mmCIF file of C-alpha atoms in Angstrom:
data_model
loop_
_atom_site.group_PDB
_atom_site.id
_atom_site.type_symbol
_atom_site.label_atom_id
_atom_site.label_comp_id
_atom_site.label_asym_id
_atom_site.label_seq_id
_atom_site.Cartn_x
_atom_site.Cartn_y
_atom_site.Cartn_z
ATOM 1 C CA UNK A 1 16.315 -10.368 22.720
ATOM 2 C CA UNK A 2 17.313 -10.323 19.045
ATOM 3 C CA UNK A 3 16.260 -7.201 17.166
ATOM 4 C CA UNK A 4 13.447 -7.754 14.683
ATOM 5 C CA UNK A 5 12.376 -5.602 11.759
ATOM 6 C CA UNK A 6 8.583 -5.475 11.891
ATOM 7 C CA UNK A 7 6.421 -4.331 8.976
ATOM 8 C CA UNK A 8 2.670 -3.830 9.410
ATOM 9 C CA UNK A 9 -0.071 -3.355 6.847
ATOM 10 C CA UNK A 10 -2.605 -0.697 7.855
ATOM 11 C CA UNK A 11 -6.198 -1.479 6.860
ATOM 12 C CA UNK A 12 -7.556 -4.641 8.449
ATOM 13 C CA UNK A 13 -4.260 -5.326 10.185
ATOM 14 C CA UNK A 14 -3.492 -2.401 12.458
ATOM 15 C CA UNK A 15 -6.916 -0.830 12.039
ATOM 16 C CA UNK A 16 -10.443 -2.027 12.707
ATOM 17 C CA UNK A 17 -12.257 -2.059 9.353
ATOM 18 C CA UNK A 18 -15.458 -0.990 11.091
ATOM 19 C CA UNK A 19 -14.056 2.131 12.760
ATOM 20 C CA UNK A 20 -10.971 2.806 10.577
ATOM 21 C CA UNK A 21 -9.110 3.436 13.836
ATOM 22 C CA UNK A 22 -6.097 1.549 15.123
ATOM 23 C CA UNK A 23 -7.007 -1.347 17.406
ATOM 24 C CA UNK A 24 -6.075 -0.235 20.972
ATOM 25 C CA UNK A 25 -4.024 -3.358 21.707
ATOM 26 C CA UNK A 26 -2.190 -2.906 18.394
ATOM 27 C CA UNK A 27 -1.191 0.610 19.420
ATOM 28 C CA UNK A 28 0.131 -0.640 22.741
ATOM 29 C CA UNK A 29 2.058 -3.362 20.921
ATOM 30 C CA UNK A 30 3.690 -0.882 18.531
ATOM 31 C CA UNK A 31 4.800 1.148 21.536
ATOM 32 C CA UNK A 32 6.134 -1.925 23.333
ATOM 33 C CA UNK A 33 8.003 -3.186 20.269
ATOM 34 C CA UNK A 34 9.801 0.139 19.889
ATOM 35 C CA UNK A 35 10.591 0.271 23.597
ATOM 36 C CA UNK A 36 12.091 -3.224 23.282
ATOM 37 C CA UNK A 37 14.450 -1.971 20.568
ATOM 38 C CA UNK A 38 12.823 -3.460 17.491
ATOM 39 C CA UNK A 39 12.579 -1.603 14.175
ATOM 40 C CA UNK A 40 8.883 -0.964 13.517
ATOM 41 C CA UNK A 41 7.449 0.272 10.225
ATOM 42 C CA UNK A 42 4.312 0.552 8.132
ATOM 43 C CA UNK A 43 4.102 -1.379 4.848
ATOM 44 C CA UNK A 44 1.304 -0.017 2.676
ATOM 45 C CA UNK A 45 0.204 0.550 -0.870
ATOM 46 C CA UNK A 46 -0.985 4.030 0.090
ATOM 47 C CA UNK A 47 0.728 7.064 -1.359
ATOM 48 C CA UNK A 48 3.168 8.816 0.968
ATOM 49 C CA UNK A 49 0.938 11.866 1.485
ATOM 50 C CA UNK A 50 -1.965 9.589 2.410
ATOM 51 C CA UNK A 51 -0.066 7.292 4.779
ATOM 52 C CA UNK A 52 2.159 9.819 6.540
ATOM 53 C CA UNK A 53 -0.546 11.129 8.856
ATOM 54 C CA UNK A 54 -1.353 7.634 10.076
ATOM 55 C CA UNK A 55 2.313 6.802 10.594
ATOM 56 C CA UNK A 56 2.796 9.879 12.736
ATOM 57 C CA UNK A 57 -0.482 9.390 14.618
ATOM 58 C CA UNK A 58 0.543 5.917 15.803
ATOM 59 C CA UNK A 59 4.008 7.079 16.819
ATOM 60 C CA UNK A 60 6.056 5.428 14.080
ATOM 61 C CA UNK A 61 8.918 6.936 12.086
ATOM 62 C CA UNK A 62 9.527 4.431 9.299
ATOM 63 C CA UNK A 63 7.441 3.299 6.366
ATOM 64 C CA UNK A 64 7.367 1.408 3.099
ATOM 65 C CA UNK A 65 4.614 3.100 1.083
ATOM 66 C CA UNK A 66 3.429 3.694 -2.487
ATOM 67 C CA UNK A 67 3.251 -0.076 -2.883
ATOM 68 C CA UNK A 68 6.949 -0.440 -2.109
ATOM 69 C CA UNK A 69 8.437 2.352 -4.187
ATOM 70 C CA UNK A 70 8.706 4.961 -1.448
ATOM 71 C CA UNK A 71 10.637 4.724 1.803
ATOM 72 C CA UNK A 72 10.475 6.831 4.957
ATOM 73 C CA UNK A 73 13.369 6.345 7.372
ATOM 74 C CA UNK A 74 13.507 8.296 10.641
ATOM 75 C CA UNK A 75 10.662 10.523 9.383
ATOM 76 C CA UNK A 76 12.494 11.432 6.156
ATOM 77 C CA UNK A 77 11.130 10.513 2.731
ATOM 78 C CA UNK A 78 14.320 9.117 1.214
ATOM 79 C CA UNK A 79 12.909 7.851 -2.084
ATOM 80 C CA UNK A 80 9.606 8.047 -3.990
ATOM 81 C CA UNK A 81 9.796 6.425 -7.420
ATOM 82 C CA UNK A 82 7.004 7.044 -9.966
ATOM 83 C CA UNK A 83 5.507 4.472 -12.313
ATOM 84 C CA UNK A 84 7.335 3.555 -15.505
ATOM 85 C CA UNK A 85 6.455 6.636 -17.547
ATOM 86 C CA UNK A 86 6.106 5.057 -20.980
ATOM 87 C CA UNK A 87 4.061 2.122 -19.705
ATOM 88 C CA UNK A 88 1.757 4.436 -17.752
ATOM 89 C CA UNK A 89 1.236 6.658 -20.788
ATOM 90 C CA UNK A 90 0.452 3.598 -22.914
ATOM 91 C CA UNK A 91 -2.167 2.361 -20.424
ATOM 92 C CA UNK A 92 -3.705 5.834 -20.216
ATOM 93 C CA UNK A 93 -3.946 6.225 -23.985
ATOM 94 C CA UNK A 94 -5.426 2.781 -24.511
ATOM 95 C CA UNK A 95 -8.044 3.392 -21.819
ATOM 96 C CA UNK A 96 -9.010 6.782 -23.220
ATOM 97 C CA UNK A 97 -9.203 5.391 -26.761
ATOM 98 C CA UNK A 98 -11.504 2.632 -25.530
ATOM 99 C CA UNK A 99 -13.829 5.253 -24.067
ATOM 100 C CA UNK A 100 -12.929 5.003 -20.392
ATOM 101 C CA UNK A 101 -12.220 7.911 -18.091
ATOM 102 C CA UNK A 102 -8.921 8.373 -16.301
ATOM 103 C CA UNK A 103 -7.370 10.235 -13.394
ATOM 104 C CA UNK A 104 -3.615 10.836 -13.361
ATOM 105 C CA UNK A 105 -1.624 11.519 -10.178
ATOM 106 C CA UNK A 106 1.429 13.596 -11.058
ATOM 107 C CA UNK A 107 2.901 14.166 -7.596
ATOM 108 C CA UNK A 108 2.638 13.269 -3.923
ATOM 109 C CA UNK A 109 -0.712 14.963 -3.310
ATOM 110 C CA UNK A 110 -4.487 14.586 -3.617
ATOM 111 C CA UNK A 111 -4.435 16.282 -7.047
ATOM 112 C CA UNK A 112 -5.446 14.229 -10.093
ATOM 113 C CA UNK A 113 -5.647 15.380 -13.700
ATOM 114 C CA UNK A 114 -7.284 14.658 -17.044
ATOM 115 C CA UNK A 115 -8.634 16.435 -20.106
ATOM 116 C CA UNK A 116 -12.267 16.091 -18.992
ATOM 117 C CA UNK A 117 -14.539 14.638 -16.308
ATOM 118 C CA UNK A 118 -15.314 11.368 -18.112
ATOM 119 C CA UNK A 119 -14.100 9.400 -15.079
ATOM 120 C CA UNK A 120 -16.604 11.143 -12.793
ATOM 121 C CA UNK A 121 -19.430 10.726 -15.286
ATOM 122 C CA UNK A 122 -18.756 7.014 -15.541
ATOM 123 C CA UNK A 123 -18.216 6.029 -11.926
ATOM 124 C CA UNK A 124 -18.634 9.089 -9.694
ATOM 125 C CA UNK A 125 -16.220 10.559 -7.186
ATOM 126 C CA UNK A 126 -13.632 8.521 -5.329
ATOM 127 C CA UNK A 127 -14.307 7.842 -1.667
ATOM 128 C CA UNK A 128 -10.885 9.216 -0.769
ATOM 129 C CA UNK A 129 -10.272 12.987 -0.528
ATOM 130 C CA UNK A 130 -9.392 14.022 -4.077
ATOM 131 C CA UNK A 131 -8.853 17.313 -5.892
ATOM 132 C CA UNK A 132 -10.023 16.907 -9.497
ATOM 133 C CA UNK A 133 -8.296 19.132 -12.043
ATOM 134 C CA UNK A 134 -9.759 18.900 -15.550
ATOM 135 C CA UNK A 135 -8.218 20.894 -18.362
ATOM 136 C CA UNK A 136 -8.703 20.400 -22.093
ATOM 137 C CA UNK A 137 -5.031 21.330 -22.544
ATOM 138 C CA UNK A 138 -3.807 18.457 -20.353
ATOM 139 C CA UNK A 139 -1.268 16.479 -22.399
ATOM 140 C CA UNK A 140 -0.132 13.133 -21.005
ATOM 141 C CA UNK A 141 2.932 13.195 -23.261
ATOM 142 C CA UNK A 142 4.182 16.344 -21.546
ATOM 143 C CA UNK A 143 4.009 15.150 -17.946
ATOM 144 C CA UNK A 144 7.271 14.394 -16.159
ATOM 145 C CA UNK A 145 6.160 11.801 -13.604
ATOM 146 C CA UNK A 146 3.101 9.608 -13.072
ATOM 147 C CA UNK A 147 2.614 8.104 -9.622
ATOM 148 C CA UNK A 148 -0.817 6.517 -9.988
ATOM 149 C CA UNK A 149 -3.508 6.003 -12.611
ATOM 150 C CA UNK A 150 -7.206 5.443 -12.031
ATOM 151 C CA UNK A 151 -9.228 4.001 -14.927
ATOM 152 C CA UNK A 152 -13.047 3.798 -14.833
ATOM 153 C CA UNK A 153 -13.233 0.308 -16.306
ATOM 154 C CA UNK A 154 -15.657 -2.284 -14.885
ATOM 155 C CA UNK A 155 -14.129 -5.578 -13.789
ATOM 156 C CA UNK A 156 -15.990 -7.542 -16.457
ATOM 157 C CA UNK A 157 -14.426 -5.359 -19.159
ATOM 158 C CA UNK A 158 -10.814 -5.501 -17.970
ATOM 159 C CA UNK A 159 -9.932 -7.880 -20.801
ATOM 160 C CA UNK A 160 -10.338 -4.981 -23.229
ATOM 161 C CA UNK A 161 -7.398 -3.204 -21.630
ATOM 162 C CA UNK A 162 -4.630 -5.255 -23.228
ATOM 163 C CA UNK A 163 -1.851 -3.263 -21.526
ATOM 164 C CA UNK A 164 -3.344 -3.770 -18.052
ATOM 165 C CA UNK A 165 -0.700 -6.155 -16.781
ATOM 166 C CA UNK A 166 2.276 -4.086 -17.906
ATOM 167 C CA UNK A 167 1.919 -2.195 -14.605
ATOM 168 C CA UNK A 168 0.951 -3.242 -11.096
ATOM 169 C CA UNK A 169 -2.785 -2.831 -10.604
ATOM 170 C CA UNK A 170 -5.371 -3.380 -7.897
ATOM 171 C CA UNK A 171 -9.129 -3.070 -7.598
ATOM 172 C CA UNK A 172 -10.382 -2.023 -4.175
ATOM 173 C CA UNK A 173 -13.785 -0.844 -5.440
ATOM 174 C CA UNK A 174 -15.928 -2.138 -8.285
ATOM 175 C CA UNK A 175 -16.098 1.144 -10.176
ATOM 176 C CA UNK A 176 -12.471 1.575 -11.221
ATOM 177 C CA UNK A 177 -9.045 -0.001 -11.572
ATOM 178 C CA UNK A 178 -6.030 1.571 -9.887
ATOM 179 C CA UNK A 179 -2.529 1.345 -11.306
ATOM 180 C CA UNK A 180 0.209 1.635 -8.719
ATOM 181 C CA UNK A 181 3.347 -0.159 -7.646
ATOM 182 C CA UNK A 182 2.722 -3.611 -6.177
ATOM 183 C CA UNK A 183 6.227 -4.160 -4.817
ATOM 184 C CA UNK A 184 5.912 -4.305 -1.034
ATOM 185 C CA UNK A 185 8.435 -7.138 -0.899
ATOM 186 C CA UNK A 186 10.987 -5.149 -2.883
ATOM 187 C CA UNK A 187 10.296 -2.108 -0.729
ATOM 188 C CA UNK A 188 11.102 -4.135 2.379
ATOM 189 C CA UNK A 189 14.286 -5.452 0.757
ATOM 190 C CA UNK A 190 15.291 -1.902 -0.188
ATOM 191 C CA UNK A 191 14.622 -0.753 3.371
ATOM 192 C CA UNK A 192 16.699 -3.580 4.827
ATOM 193 C CA UNK A 193 19.592 -2.804 2.493
ATOM 194 C CA UNK A 194 19.593 0.810 3.646
ATOM 195 C CA UNK A 195 19.413 -0.260 7.295
ATOM 196 C CA UNK A 196 22.053 -2.955 6.958
ATOM 197 C CA UNK A 197 19.794 -5.512 8.617
ATOM 198 C CA UNK A 198 19.341 -9.205 7.850
ATOM 199 C CA UNK A 199 16.197 -10.228 5.969
ATOM 200 C CA UNK A 200 16.011 -13.287 8.235
ATOM 201 C CA UNK A 201 15.034 -10.914 11.045
ATOM 202 C CA UNK A 202 12.075 -9.432 9.146
ATOM 203 C CA UNK A 203 8.516 -10.050 10.355
ATOM 204 C CA UNK A 204 5.494 -8.945 8.321
ATOM 205 C CA UNK A 205 1.821 -8.711 9.318
ATOM 206 C CA UNK A 206 -1.027 -8.552 6.791
ATOM 207 C CA UNK A 207 -4.622 -9.464 6.086
ATOM 208 C CA UNK A 208 -5.552 -9.111 2.422
ATOM 209 C CA UNK A 209 -4.687 -10.109 -1.138
ATOM 210 C CA UNK A 210 -2.477 -7.060 -1.644
ATOM 211 C CA UNK A 211 -0.239 -8.379 1.149
ATOM 212 C CA UNK A 212 0.499 -11.636 -0.683
ATOM 213 C CA UNK A 213 3.464 -10.053 -2.436
ATOM 214 C CA UNK A 214 5.227 -9.328 0.869
ATOM 215 C CA UNK A 215 4.647 -12.777 2.381
ATOM 216 C CA UNK A 216 7.964 -14.338 1.444
ATOM 217 C CA UNK A 217 9.992 -17.393 2.417
ATOM 218 C CA UNK A 218 12.978 -15.177 3.234
ATOM 219 C CA UNK A 219 11.330 -13.988 6.450
ATOM 220 C CA UNK A 220 8.497 -14.645 8.929
ATOM 221 C CA UNK A 221 4.975 -13.821 7.784
ATOM 222 C CA UNK A 222 1.952 -13.513 10.075
ATOM 223 C CA UNK A 223 -1.625 -13.407 8.804
ATOM 224 C CA UNK A 224 -4.398 -11.934 10.888
ATOM 225 C CA UNK A 225 -7.304 -14.182 11.860
ATOM 226 C CA UNK A 226 -9.501 -11.973 9.678
ATOM 227 C CA UNK A 227 -7.177 -12.396 6.676
ATOM 228 C CA UNK A 228 -8.223 -13.807 3.315
ATOM 229 C CA UNK A 229 -7.722 -17.561 2.920
ATOM 230 C CA UNK A 230 -4.971 -17.133 0.319
ATOM 231 C CA UNK A 231 -2.860 -15.136 2.768
ATOM 232 C CA UNK A 232 -3.479 -17.569 5.613
ATOM 233 C CA UNK A 233 -2.244 -20.422 3.422
ATOM 234 C CA UNK A 234 0.954 -18.526 2.642
ATOM 235 C CA UNK A 235 1.597 -17.426 6.234
ATOM 236 C CA UNK A 236 4.088 -18.947 8.645
ATOM 237 C CA UNK A 237 1.625 -18.263 11.454
ATOM 238 C CA UNK A 238 -2.015 -17.224 11.691
ATOM 239 C CA UNK A 239 -2.862 -15.175 14.756
ATOM 240 C CA UNK A 240 -6.223 -14.067 16.153
ATOM 241 C CA UNK A 241 -8.378 -11.466 14.426
ATOM 242 C CA UNK A 242 -6.964 -7.967 14.664
ATOM 243 C CA UNK A 243 -9.897 -6.782 16.793
ATOM 244 C CA UNK A 244 -9.310 -9.751 19.110
ATOM 245 C CA UNK A 245 -5.796 -8.531 19.928
ATOM 246 C CA UNK A 246 -4.141 -10.648 17.235
ATOM 247 C CA UNK A 247 -1.052 -8.468 16.880
ATOM 248 C CA UNK A 248 -0.474 -8.284 20.629
ATOM 249 C CA UNK A 249 -0.966 -12.034 21.088
ATOM 250 C CA UNK A 250 1.431 -12.934 18.266
ATOM 251 C CA UNK A 251 4.175 -10.615 19.505
ATOM 252 C CA UNK A 252 3.759 -11.962 23.034
ATOM 253 C CA UNK A 253 3.811 -15.591 21.834
ATOM 254 C CA UNK A 254 7.094 -15.180 19.979
ATOM 255 C CA UNK A 255 8.754 -13.237 22.774
ATOM 256 C CA UNK A 256 9.110 -9.942 20.942
ATOM 257 C CA UNK A 257 7.407 -8.138 23.818
ATOM 258 C CA UNK A 258 7.048 -9.041 27.473
#
C-alpha cells in the first residue's frame, strides 16, 4: 500500500457538531491509518494552543494549525508565524478609529489585549475560553507580534473597514470578524516540503467554507456529506456525512485501510 499524507479538518469533519466530540468511527479510522503506515495530521484554522489538546486526545502527533502558519511535526511546534505586523496594526487602527472594539492576540495563549472593553460592550464575550486584558497603556505600535485580531464589526458594516482584505479573515459568528491566516494549502505544502513527501500523495478531508483553500488540484480532496455545497463542488469525492461514518467509508473505499 502506497503511503498517503492525510490531513483532516476538525469541526464538522472529525467531530460531531452536536456533541463537539470526535465521531467514534473517525477515531478508529485515524488509528487504523497510522497503523497502516500513513502520515496523519490535523489541518485547522485554530491557534496551536487551542488545537493541541484535541490533537493529543485523538492520538495524533502532527498538525497544520493557525490557518496554515504553524506546523507541529512529531509533537514539536516547529514554526508559528504571526500575522503581517504592519497590516495587522493598520486594520486595528482603522477599526478603532471607526468606533469598533478590538481584541489582539499577542502570543500562543488565551490572552487578548486592548486599551478598553469596547469589544465586550459591543458584542459580549467570545464563546471560546478567553482571558481579557484591558489596559489604557496598551500601545499597538509597541507590540512585537500579532497572531490574531478580533473586530466587533457587524457583517453589514464590513464595507467600512477598507483594509479588511489585506489580511485573511473569517466570520464564524455574527458578532465579530476574526483576522487570522487563511493558508491551509500553503501549510500543507510547507509540511510536505519538510517531510520530503510528494504532494500527489496528499489527501484532505473537510466540510466548510474555510476548507475551500486546501481543496486543491495538486492532491485528492474529500468533502463530507454534511459539507457546504461549494466544497462538495470542488471535491474529488463526496463521502457520507461524518456522523454516518463518512471518513471510515471513504478510507475503506480507496483501500487506505482494510
